[in-house]
């Protein structure tokens, strides 16, 4: 019977085996295991995905700053930390954002967001949440989770405070359990620039769909994925620590233009939370299309959703002032009198010519 190897003999044998690998083999192994650039099959036989580094962000957060050479720009109270990017701290009246400088011209894509929301506030004493954006405009602060209202594009909201429910309670009105939503709540909205996000009603009038997502103060990682393939919008989440995607929103017929920007933002008011982004990873999805699908999936210039009527972008004309109305009436009367005088003169000349013919 062969003698058992001592730990020192075992380690020496493995050192000899490792030393047999030359540098090129080790480099090839590292590239295969860790590059992330190679294609990965998703959805049996139909889709491959490629990591797009110009639209992605992960530790150690290189390329983040305020200069024109950075791929990602910070705004407001956003800060770069060693393990995350904090959009807003757990303090009142703060807002921050992180925006990609490179417009995205991908046709089909998937954005994976690793985030964390935590703070000292107890139940329903925290807020307000964060948003993930794919919009025409970037770096525009505003009231919608730290971004502008009447945006053009797609917004996905992780809302942590039930504004509508609290208003109903403050007014001592009964809040129907049939329409009550449990917060935190994820919802999505497509806008062509004509809609306002109704913050008092938590975006309910304009949402495409939503689901409850208990994401605060968890001791494991929380993820959100936004997938846009063949004009089909799918939003899933991994918030249970099981490393499994769970469906949240699925909407067909979503038409998003190319050339928009990815970003994320957050805002706090009287209530607050830490809103952290750990990573943003964008994958290009290569999908086979039939000739009929190629015709149907042509580029669009304004966001829209099939079977959902968005208001027209044309703004209503402002009301006329008193002076403008007076001038319009005055010149209309002058023009009318002038036209009548010219008509009388022409009629008299025609009468004279008629009498001369008879003589």
mmCIF file of N, CA and C in Angstrom, residues 37 105 213 244 257 259 317:
data_model
loop_
_atom_site.group_PDB
_atom_site.id
_atom_site.type_symbol
_atom_site.label_atom_id
_atom_site.label_comp_id
_atom_site.label_asym_id
_atom_site.label_seq_id
_atom_site.Cartn_x
_atom_site.Cartn_y
_atom_site.Cartn_z
ATOM 1 N N UNK A 37 -15.870 39.640 -22.296
ATOM 2 C CA UNK A 37 -16.158 40.185 -23.609
ATOM 3 C C UNK A 37 -16.698 39.145 -24.571
ATOM 4 N N UNK A 105 -26.625 53.062 -29.029
ATOM 5 C CA UNK A 105 -27.257 52.814 -30.323
ATOM 6 C C UNK A 105 -27.563 51.335 -30.538
ATOM 7 N N UNK A 213 -41.429 44.988 -4.211
ATOM 8 C CA UNK A 213 -40.033 44.549 -4.129
ATOM 9 C C UNK A 213 -39.466 44.989 -2.782
ATOM 10 N N UNK A 244 -31.715 34.033 -8.403
ATOM 11 C CA UNK A 244 -32.706 33.674 -9.415
ATOM 12 C C UNK A 244 -33.497 34.919 -9.788
ATOM 13 N N UNK A 257 -36.425 54.791 -29.149
ATOM 14 C CA UNK A 257 -35.419 55.206 -30.135
ATOM 15 C C UNK A 257 -34.017 54.803 -29.684
ATOM 16 N N UNK A 259 -29.857 55.865 -29.455
ATOM 17 C CA UNK A 259 -29.101 57.093 -29.246
ATOM 18 C C UNK A 259 -29.419 57.811 -27.954
ATOM 19 N N UNK A 317 -51.510 76.666 -27.582
ATOM 20 C CA UNK A 317 -51.127 78.053 -27.778
ATOM 21 C C UNK A 317 -51.476 78.870 -26.547
#
